[in-house]
mmCIF file of C-alpha atoms in Angstrom:
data_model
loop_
_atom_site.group_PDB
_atom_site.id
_atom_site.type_symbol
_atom_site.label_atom_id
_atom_site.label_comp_id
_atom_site.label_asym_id
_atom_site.label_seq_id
_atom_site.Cartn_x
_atom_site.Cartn_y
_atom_site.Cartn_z
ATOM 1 C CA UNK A 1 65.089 224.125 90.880
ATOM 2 C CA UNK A 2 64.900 225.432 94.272
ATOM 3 C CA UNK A 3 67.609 227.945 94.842
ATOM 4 C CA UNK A 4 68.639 228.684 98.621
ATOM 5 C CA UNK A 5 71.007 231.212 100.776
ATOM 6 C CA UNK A 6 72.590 229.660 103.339
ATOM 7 C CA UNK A 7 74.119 231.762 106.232
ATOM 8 C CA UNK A 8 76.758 230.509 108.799
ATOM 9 C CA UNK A 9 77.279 228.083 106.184
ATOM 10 C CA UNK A 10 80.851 227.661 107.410
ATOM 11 C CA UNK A 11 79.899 226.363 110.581
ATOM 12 C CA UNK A 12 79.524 222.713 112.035
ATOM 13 C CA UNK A 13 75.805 222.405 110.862
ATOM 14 C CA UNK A 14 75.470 224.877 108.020
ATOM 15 C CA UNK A 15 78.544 222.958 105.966
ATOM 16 C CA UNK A 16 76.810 219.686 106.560
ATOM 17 C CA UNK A 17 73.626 221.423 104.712
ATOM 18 C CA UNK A 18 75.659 222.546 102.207
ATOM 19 C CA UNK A 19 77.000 219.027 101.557
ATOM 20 C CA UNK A 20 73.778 217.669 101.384
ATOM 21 C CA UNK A 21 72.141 220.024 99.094
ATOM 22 C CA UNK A 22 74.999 219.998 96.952
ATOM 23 C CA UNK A 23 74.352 215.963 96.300
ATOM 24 C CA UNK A 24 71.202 216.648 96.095
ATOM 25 C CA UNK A 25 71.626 218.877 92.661
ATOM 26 C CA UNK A 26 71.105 222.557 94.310
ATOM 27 C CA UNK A 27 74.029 224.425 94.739
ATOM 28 C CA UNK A 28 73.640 226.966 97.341
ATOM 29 C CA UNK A 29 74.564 230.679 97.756
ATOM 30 C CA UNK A 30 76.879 230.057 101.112
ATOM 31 C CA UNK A 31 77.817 233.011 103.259
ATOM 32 C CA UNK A 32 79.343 233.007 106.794
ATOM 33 C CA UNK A 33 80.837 235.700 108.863
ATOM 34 C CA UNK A 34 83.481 233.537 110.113
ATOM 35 C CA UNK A 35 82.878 234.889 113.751
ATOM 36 C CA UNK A 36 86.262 234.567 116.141
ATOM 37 C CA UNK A 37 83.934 232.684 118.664
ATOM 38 C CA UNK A 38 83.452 230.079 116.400
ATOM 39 C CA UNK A 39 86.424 230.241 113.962
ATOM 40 C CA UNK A 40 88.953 232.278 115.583
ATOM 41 C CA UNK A 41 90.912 235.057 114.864
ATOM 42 C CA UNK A 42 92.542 234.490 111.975
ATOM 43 C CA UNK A 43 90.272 231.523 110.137
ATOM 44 C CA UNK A 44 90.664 229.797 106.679
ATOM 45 C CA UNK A 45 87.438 231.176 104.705
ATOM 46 C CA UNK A 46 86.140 227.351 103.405
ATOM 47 C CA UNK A 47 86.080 226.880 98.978
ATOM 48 C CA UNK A 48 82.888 228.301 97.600
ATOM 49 C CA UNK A 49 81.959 230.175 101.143
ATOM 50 C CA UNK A 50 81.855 234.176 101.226
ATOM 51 C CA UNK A 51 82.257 236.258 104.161
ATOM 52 C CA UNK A 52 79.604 238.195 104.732
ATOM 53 C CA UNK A 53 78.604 239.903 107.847
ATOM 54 C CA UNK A 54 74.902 238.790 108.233
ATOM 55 C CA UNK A 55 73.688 242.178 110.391
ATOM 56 C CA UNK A 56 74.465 243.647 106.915
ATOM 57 C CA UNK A 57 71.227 244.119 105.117
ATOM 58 C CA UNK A 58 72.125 245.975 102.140
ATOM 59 C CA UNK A 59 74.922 242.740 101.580
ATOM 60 C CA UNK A 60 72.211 239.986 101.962
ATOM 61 C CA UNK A 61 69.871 241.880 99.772
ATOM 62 C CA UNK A 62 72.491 241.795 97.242
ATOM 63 C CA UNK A 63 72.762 238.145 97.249
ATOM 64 C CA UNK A 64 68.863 237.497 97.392
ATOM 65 C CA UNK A 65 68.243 238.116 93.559
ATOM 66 C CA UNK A 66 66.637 234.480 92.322
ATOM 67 C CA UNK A 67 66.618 232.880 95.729
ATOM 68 C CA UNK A 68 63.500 231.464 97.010
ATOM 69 C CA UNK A 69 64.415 230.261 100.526
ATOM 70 C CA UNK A 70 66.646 231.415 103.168
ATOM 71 C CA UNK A 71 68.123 228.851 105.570
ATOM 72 C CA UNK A 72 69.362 230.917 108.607
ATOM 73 C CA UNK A 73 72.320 228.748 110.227
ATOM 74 C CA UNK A 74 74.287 231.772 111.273
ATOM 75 C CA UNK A 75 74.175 232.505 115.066
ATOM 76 C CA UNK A 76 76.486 232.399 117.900
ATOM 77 C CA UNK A 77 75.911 229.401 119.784
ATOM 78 C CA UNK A 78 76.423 227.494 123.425
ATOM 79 C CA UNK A 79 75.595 228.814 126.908
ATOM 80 C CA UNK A 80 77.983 231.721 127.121
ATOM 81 C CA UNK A 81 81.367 232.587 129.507
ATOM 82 C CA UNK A 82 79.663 235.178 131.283
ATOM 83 C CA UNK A 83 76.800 237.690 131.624
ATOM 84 C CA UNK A 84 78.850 240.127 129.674
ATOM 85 C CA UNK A 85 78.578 238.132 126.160
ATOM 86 C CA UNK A 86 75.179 239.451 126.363
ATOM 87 C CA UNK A 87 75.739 241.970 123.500
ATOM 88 C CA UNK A 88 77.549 239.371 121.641
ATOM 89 C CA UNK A 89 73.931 237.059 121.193
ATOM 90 C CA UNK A 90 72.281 240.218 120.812
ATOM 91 C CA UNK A 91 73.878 241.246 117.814
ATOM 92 C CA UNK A 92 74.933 237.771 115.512
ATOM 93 C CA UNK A 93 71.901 235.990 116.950
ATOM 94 C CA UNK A 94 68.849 238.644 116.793
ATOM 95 C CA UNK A 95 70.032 241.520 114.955
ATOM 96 C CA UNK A 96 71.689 239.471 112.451
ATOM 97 C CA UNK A 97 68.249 237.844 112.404
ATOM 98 C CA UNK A 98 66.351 241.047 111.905
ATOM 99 C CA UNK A 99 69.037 241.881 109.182
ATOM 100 C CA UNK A 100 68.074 238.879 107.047
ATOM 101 C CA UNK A 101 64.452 239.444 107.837
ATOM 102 C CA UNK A 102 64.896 242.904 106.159
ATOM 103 C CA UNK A 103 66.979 241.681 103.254
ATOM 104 C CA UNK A 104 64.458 238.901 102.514
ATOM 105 C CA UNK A 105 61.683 241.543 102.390
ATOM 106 C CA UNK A 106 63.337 243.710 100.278
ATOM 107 C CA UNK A 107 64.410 241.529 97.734
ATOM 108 C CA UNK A 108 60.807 239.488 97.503
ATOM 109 C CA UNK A 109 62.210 235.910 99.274
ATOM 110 C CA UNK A 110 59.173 235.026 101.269
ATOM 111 C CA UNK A 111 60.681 231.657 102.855
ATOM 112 C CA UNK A 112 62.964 231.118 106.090
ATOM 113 C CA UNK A 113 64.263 227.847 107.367
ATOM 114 C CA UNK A 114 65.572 228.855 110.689
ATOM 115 C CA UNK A 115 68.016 227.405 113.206
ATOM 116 C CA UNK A 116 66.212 227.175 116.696
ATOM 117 C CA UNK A 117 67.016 225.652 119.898
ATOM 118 C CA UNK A 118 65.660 223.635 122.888
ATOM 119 C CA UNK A 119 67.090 226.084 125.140
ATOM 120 C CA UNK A 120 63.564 228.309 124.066
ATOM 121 C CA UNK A 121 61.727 226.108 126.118
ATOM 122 C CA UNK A 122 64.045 226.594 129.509
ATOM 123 C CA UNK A 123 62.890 222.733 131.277
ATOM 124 C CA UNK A 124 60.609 220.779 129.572
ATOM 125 C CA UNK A 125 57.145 219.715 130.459
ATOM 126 C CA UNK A 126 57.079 218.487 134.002
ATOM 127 C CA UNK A 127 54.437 216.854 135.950
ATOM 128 C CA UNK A 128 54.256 215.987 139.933
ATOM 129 C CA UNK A 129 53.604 212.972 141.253
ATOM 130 C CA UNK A 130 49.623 213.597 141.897
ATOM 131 C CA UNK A 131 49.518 213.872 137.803
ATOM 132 C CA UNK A 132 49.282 217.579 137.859
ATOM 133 C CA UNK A 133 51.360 219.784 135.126
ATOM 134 C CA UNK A 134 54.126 222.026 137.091
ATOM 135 C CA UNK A 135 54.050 224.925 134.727
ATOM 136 C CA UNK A 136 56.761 226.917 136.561
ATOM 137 C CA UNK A 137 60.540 225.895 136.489
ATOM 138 C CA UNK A 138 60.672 225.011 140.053
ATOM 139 C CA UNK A 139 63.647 226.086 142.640
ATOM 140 C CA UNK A 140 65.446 223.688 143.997
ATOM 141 C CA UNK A 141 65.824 223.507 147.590
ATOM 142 C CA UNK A 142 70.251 223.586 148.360
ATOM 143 C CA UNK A 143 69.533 221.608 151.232
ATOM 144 C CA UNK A 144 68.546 218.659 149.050
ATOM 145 C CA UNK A 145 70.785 218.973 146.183
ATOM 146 C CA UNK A 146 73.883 219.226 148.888
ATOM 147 C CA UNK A 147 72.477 215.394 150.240
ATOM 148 C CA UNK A 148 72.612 214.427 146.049
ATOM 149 C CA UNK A 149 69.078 214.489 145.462
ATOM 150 C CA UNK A 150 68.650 217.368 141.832
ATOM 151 C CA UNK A 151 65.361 216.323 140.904
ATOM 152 C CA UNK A 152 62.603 218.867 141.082
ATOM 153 C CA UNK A 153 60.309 218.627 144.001
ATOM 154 C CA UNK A 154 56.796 220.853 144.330
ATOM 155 C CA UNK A 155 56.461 222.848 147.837
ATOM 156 C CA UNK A 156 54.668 220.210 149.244
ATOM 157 C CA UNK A 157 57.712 217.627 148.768
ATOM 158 C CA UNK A 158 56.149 215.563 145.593
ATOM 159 C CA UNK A 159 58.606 214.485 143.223
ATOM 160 C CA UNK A 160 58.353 216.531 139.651
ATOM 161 C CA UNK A 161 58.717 213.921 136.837
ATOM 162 C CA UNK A 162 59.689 214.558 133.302
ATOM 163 C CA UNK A 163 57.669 214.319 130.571
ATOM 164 C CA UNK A 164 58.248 214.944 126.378
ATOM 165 C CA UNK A 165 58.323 218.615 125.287
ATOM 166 C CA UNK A 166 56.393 219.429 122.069
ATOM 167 C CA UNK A 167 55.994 222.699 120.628
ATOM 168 C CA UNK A 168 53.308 223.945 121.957
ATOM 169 C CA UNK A 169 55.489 224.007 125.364
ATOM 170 C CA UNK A 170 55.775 227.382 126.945
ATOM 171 C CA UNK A 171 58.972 229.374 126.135
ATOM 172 C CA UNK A 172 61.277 230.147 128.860
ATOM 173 C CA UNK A 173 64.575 231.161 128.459
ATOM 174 C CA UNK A 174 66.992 230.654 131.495
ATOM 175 C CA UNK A 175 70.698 231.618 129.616
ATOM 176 C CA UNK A 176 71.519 234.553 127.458
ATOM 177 C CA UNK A 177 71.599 232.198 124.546
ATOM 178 C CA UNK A 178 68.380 231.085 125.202
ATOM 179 C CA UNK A 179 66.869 234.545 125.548
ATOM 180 C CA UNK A 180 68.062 235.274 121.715
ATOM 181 C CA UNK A 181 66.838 232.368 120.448
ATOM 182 C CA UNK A 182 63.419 232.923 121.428
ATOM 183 C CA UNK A 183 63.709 236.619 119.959
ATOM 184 C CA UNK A 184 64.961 235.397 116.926
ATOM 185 C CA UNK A 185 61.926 233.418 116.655
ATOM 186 C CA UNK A 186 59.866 235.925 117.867
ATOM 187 C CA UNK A 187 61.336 238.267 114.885
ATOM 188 C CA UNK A 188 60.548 235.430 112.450
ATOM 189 C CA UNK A 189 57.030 235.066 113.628
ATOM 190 C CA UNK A 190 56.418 238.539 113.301
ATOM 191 C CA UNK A 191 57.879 238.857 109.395
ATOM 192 C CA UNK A 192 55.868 235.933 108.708
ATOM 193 C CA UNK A 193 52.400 237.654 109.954
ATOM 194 C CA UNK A 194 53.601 241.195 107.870
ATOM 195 C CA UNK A 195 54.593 240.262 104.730
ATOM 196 C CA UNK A 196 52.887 236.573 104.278
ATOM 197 C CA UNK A 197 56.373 234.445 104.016
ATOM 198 C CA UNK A 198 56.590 231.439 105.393
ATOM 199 C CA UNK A 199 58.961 230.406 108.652
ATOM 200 C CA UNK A 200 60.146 226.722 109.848
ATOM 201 C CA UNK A 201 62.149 227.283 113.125
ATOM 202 C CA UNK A 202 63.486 223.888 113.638
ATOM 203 C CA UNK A 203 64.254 223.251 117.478
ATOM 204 C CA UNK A 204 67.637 221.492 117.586
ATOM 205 C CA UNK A 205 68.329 219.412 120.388
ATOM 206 C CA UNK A 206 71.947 218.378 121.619
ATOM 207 C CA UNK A 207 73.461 218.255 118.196
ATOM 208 C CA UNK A 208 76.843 216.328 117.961
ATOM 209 C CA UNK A 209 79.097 214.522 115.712
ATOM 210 C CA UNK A 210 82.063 214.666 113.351
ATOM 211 C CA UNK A 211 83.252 218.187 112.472
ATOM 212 C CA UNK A 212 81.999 219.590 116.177
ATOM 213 C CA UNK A 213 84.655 222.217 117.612
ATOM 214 C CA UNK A 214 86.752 221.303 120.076
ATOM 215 C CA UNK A 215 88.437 223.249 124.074
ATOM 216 C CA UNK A 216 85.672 226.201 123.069
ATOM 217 C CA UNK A 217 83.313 227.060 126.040
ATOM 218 C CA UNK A 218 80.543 227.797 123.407
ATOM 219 C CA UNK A 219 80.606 224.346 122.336
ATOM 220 C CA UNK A 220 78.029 221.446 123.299
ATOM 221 C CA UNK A 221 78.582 218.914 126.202
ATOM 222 C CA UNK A 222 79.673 216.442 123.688
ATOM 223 C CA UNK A 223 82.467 217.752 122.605
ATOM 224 C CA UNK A 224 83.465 219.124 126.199
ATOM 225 C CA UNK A 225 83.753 215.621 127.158
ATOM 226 C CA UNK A 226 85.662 214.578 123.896
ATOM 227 C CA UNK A 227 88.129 217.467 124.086
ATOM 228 C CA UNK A 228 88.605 216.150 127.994
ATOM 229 C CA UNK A 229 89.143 212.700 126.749
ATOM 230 C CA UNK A 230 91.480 213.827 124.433
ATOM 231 C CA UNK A 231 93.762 215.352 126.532
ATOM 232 C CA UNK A 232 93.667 212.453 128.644
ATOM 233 C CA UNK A 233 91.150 213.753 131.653
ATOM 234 C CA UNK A 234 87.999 212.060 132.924
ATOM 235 C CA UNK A 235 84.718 213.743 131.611
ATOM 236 C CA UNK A 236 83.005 216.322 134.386
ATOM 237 C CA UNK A 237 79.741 215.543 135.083
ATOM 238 C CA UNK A 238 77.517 218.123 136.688
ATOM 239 C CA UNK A 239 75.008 217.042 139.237
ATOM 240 C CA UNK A 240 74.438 213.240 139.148
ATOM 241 C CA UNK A 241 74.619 212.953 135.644
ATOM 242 C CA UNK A 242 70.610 212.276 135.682
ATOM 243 C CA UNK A 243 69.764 214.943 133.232
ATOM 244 C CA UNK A 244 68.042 213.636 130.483
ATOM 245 C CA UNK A 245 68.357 215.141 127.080
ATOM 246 C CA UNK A 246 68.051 213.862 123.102
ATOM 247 C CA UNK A 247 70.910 213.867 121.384
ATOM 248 C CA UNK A 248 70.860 214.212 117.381
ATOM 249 C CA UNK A 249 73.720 213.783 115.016
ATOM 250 C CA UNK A 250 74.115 216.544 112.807
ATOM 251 C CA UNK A 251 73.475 214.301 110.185
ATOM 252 C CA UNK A 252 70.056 214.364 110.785
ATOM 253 C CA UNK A 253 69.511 217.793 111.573
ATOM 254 C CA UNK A 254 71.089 218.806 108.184
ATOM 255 C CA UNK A 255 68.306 216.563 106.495
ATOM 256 C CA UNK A 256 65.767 217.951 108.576
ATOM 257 C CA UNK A 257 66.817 221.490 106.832
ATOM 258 C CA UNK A 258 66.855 220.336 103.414
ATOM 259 C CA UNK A 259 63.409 218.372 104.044
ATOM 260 C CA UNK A 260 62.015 222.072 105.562
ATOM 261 C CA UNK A 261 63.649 224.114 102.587
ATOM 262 C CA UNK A 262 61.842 222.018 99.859
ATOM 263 C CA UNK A 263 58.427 221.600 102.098
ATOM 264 C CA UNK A 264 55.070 223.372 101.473
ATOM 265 C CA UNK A 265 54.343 225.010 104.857
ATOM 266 C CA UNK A 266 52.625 228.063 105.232
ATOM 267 C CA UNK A 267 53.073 230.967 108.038
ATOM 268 C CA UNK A 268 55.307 230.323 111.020
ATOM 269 C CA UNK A 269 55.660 226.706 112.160
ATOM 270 C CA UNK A 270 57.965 225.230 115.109
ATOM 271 C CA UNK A 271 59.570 222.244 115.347
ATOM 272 C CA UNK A 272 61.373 219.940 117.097
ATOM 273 C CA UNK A 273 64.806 218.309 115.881
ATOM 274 C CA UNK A 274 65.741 215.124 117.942
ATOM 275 C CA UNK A 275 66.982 211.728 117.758
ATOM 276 C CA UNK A 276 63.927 210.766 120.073
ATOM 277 C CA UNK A 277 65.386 208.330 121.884
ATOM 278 C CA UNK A 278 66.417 210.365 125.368
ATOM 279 C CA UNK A 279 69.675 209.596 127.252
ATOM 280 C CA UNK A 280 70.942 211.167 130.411
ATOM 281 C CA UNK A 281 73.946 213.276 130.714
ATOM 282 C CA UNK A 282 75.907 210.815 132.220
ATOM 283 C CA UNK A 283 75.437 207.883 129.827
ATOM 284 C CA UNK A 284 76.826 210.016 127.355
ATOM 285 C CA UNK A 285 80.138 210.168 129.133
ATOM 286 C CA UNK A 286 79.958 206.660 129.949
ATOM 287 C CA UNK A 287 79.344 205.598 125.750
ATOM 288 C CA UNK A 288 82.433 207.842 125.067
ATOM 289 C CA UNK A 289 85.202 207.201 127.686
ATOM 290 C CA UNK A 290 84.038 203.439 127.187
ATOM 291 C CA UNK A 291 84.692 203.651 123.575
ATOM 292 C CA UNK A 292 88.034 204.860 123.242
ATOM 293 C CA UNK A 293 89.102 203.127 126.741
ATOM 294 C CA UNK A 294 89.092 206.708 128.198
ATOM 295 C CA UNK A 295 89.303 207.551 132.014
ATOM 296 C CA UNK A 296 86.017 207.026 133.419
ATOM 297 C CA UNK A 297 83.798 209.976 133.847
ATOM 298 C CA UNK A 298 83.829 211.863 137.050
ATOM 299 C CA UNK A 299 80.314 213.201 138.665
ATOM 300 C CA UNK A 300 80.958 216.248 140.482
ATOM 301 C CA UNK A 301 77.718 216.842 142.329
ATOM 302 C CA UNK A 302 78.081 220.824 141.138
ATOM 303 C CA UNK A 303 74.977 222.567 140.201
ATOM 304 C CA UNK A 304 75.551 225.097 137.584
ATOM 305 C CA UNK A 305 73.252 228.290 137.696
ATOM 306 C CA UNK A 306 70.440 228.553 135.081
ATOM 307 C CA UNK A 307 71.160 224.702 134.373
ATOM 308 C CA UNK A 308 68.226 223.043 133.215
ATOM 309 C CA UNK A 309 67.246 219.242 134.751
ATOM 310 C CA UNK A 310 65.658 217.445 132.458
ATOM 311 C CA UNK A 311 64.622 218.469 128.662
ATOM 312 C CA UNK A 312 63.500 215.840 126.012
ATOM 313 C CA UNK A 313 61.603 216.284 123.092
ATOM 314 C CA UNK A 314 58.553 214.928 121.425
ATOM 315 C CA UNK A 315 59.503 214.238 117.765
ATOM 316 C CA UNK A 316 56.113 213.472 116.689
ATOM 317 C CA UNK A 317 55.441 217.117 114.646
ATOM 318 C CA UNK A 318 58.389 216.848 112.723
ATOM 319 C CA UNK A 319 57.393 213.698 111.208
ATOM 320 C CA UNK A 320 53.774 214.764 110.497
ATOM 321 C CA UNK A 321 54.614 218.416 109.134
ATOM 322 C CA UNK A 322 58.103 217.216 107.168
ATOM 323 C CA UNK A 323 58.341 213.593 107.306
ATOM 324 C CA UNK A 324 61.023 213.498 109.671
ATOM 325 C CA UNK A 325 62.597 210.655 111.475
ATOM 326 C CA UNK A 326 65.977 210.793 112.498
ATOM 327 C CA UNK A 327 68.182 208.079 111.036
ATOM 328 C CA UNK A 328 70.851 207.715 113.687
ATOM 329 C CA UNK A 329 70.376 206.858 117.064
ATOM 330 C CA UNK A 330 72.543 208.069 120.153
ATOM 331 C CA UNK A 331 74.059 204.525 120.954
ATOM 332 C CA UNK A 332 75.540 204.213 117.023
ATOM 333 C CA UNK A 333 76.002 207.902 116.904
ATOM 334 C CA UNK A 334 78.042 208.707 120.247
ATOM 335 C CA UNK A 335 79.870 205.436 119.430
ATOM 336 C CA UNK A 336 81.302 206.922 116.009
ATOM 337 C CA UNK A 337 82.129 210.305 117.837
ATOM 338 C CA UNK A 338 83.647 208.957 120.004
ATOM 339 C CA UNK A 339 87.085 208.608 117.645
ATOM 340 C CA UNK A 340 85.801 211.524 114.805
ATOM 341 C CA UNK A 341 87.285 214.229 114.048
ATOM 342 C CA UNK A 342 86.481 217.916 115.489
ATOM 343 C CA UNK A 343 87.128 221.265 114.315
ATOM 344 C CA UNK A 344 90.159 222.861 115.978
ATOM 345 C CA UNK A 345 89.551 225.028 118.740
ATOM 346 C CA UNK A 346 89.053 228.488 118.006
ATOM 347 C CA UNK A 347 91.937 231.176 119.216
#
């Protein structure tokens, strides 16, 4: 039987992989360093969880003995407060990476299931109107985003469309967060090519669903708008709320892990984790406020620095390489968050 280490394994996606691979038999080594950003200050450590800090190496090594895969949850997540939680990524998201890395090597595990993002790619592919691929994150012009138009345009005027992202994508960070996400993967890579182990980064899309945290600004969208709705206020829509995204439960992106855990891949291989079914920003908040009779979502026409337009993924290697398919869609999904319950905000 397969026997896995799961880090951050007290966190909104690493307990749902837990739960799964417990019913599926394997009962995982689960560690989590029960950071105050994601658990507060003073947080309950969950049954069968130990704390461990993961930028310890000599801790994680200890732990390693029998384990054959690694599936790297642990990270701090979201888009960040300011500039100066720049040392915070650096240090749970790539250090802690390079930490594990080390571990791994040192006690002989040679396999890493690793918890990527979207945000690696900055926008996704775009093309212009003449059919040509914009490889460059364009600028947008103030003057036309203060008349209400936010789409891209190229610097002859021609309207930038969006198209699916697949892996092959440049990378592009545009946040903090995104920047150590693509050095985490960038760490994994490199491991992989040294010492012959084998690395699925699985590209999470806008994961939501029961269990999410709540009033944090590191959390996703979705539960920005359900913590709003909660206390009674109208969701805040940036822009127009044209933005399209794919939104996965977490459902799905917990059996996307314990499909890459138990998979035969070899070297490092990237993929995407997505409901593939896109939905814009704003019919997100609509599903929601409509569901629980909520005040009705308010677009505020602000455009956020380093926000990204449009980003929606192709699905398509996910199913080839793992078999893949998500299971819930947004429409049933965002309809069932809509009343589930969320973690309670971190102080």
């Amino acid at each position: 039987m397969t026997r896995v280490l799961v880090t951050g394994a007290a966190g909104f996606i690493g307990s749902r992989i837990v739960g799964q691979l417990r019913e599926q038999g394997i009962d995982p080594v689960a560690v989590d360093a029960m950071i105050p950003e994601a658990h507060g200050r003073s947080p309950q450590i969950p049954t069968g969880v130990t704390r461990v800090d993961v930028t310890d190496v000599d801790a994680i090594a200890d732990l390693l003995d029998g384990v054959d895969v690694v599936c790297h949850q642990a990270a701090m997540v979201g888009m960040g407060v300011t500039a100066s939680d720049a040392p915070l990524y650096a240090r749970h998201n790539d250090l802690g990476t390079a930490a594990v890395l080390a571990a791994m090597h040192r006690a002989g595990c040679g396999r890493l299931v690793l918890a990527s993002s979207m945000v690696v790619y900055g926008s996704g592919r775009l093309r212009a109107a003449d059919g040509s691929r914009v490889e460059q994150i364009p600028v947008r012009d103030p003057a036309r985003t203060d008349a209400g138009d936010f789409e891209y345009h190229t610097k002859d005027g021609q309207l930038i469309s969006w198209e699916l992202t697949g892996e092959d994508a440049p990378l592009r960070p545009t946040s903090l967060y995104a920047a150590s996400k693509v050095a985490q993967e960038h760490y994994a890579r490199a491991w992989s090519i040294a010492t012959g182990g084998a690395v699925v980064a699985l590209r999470y899309h806008n994961v939501y669903g029961p269990g999410m945290p709540r009033d944090t600004p590191y959390a996703g969208v979705a539960s920005i708008f359900r913590s709003r709705l909660a206390a009674g206020q109208a969701p805040l829509v940036f822009e127009d709320g044209g933005q399209m995204r794919d939104f996965v439960h977490v459902d799905d992106v917990a059996r996307a892990n314990t499909m890459a855990i138990t998979a035969h891949t070899e070297g490092f291989s990237a993929l995407n984790v997505c409901s593939g079914q896109p939905i814009s920003i704003g019919e997100v908040a609509g599903v929601l406020a409509r569901r629980i009779t909520g005040p009705t979502p308010v677009v505020t026409g602000e455009v956020r620095p380093g926000d990204i337009r449009h980003i929606v993924a192709d699905p398509t290697r996910a199913r080839e390489t793992l078999g893949f398919t998500a299971r819930i869609g947004p429409d049933e999904g965002l309809a069932e968050f809509a009343t589930a319950p969320l973690r309670d905000a971190a102080r």
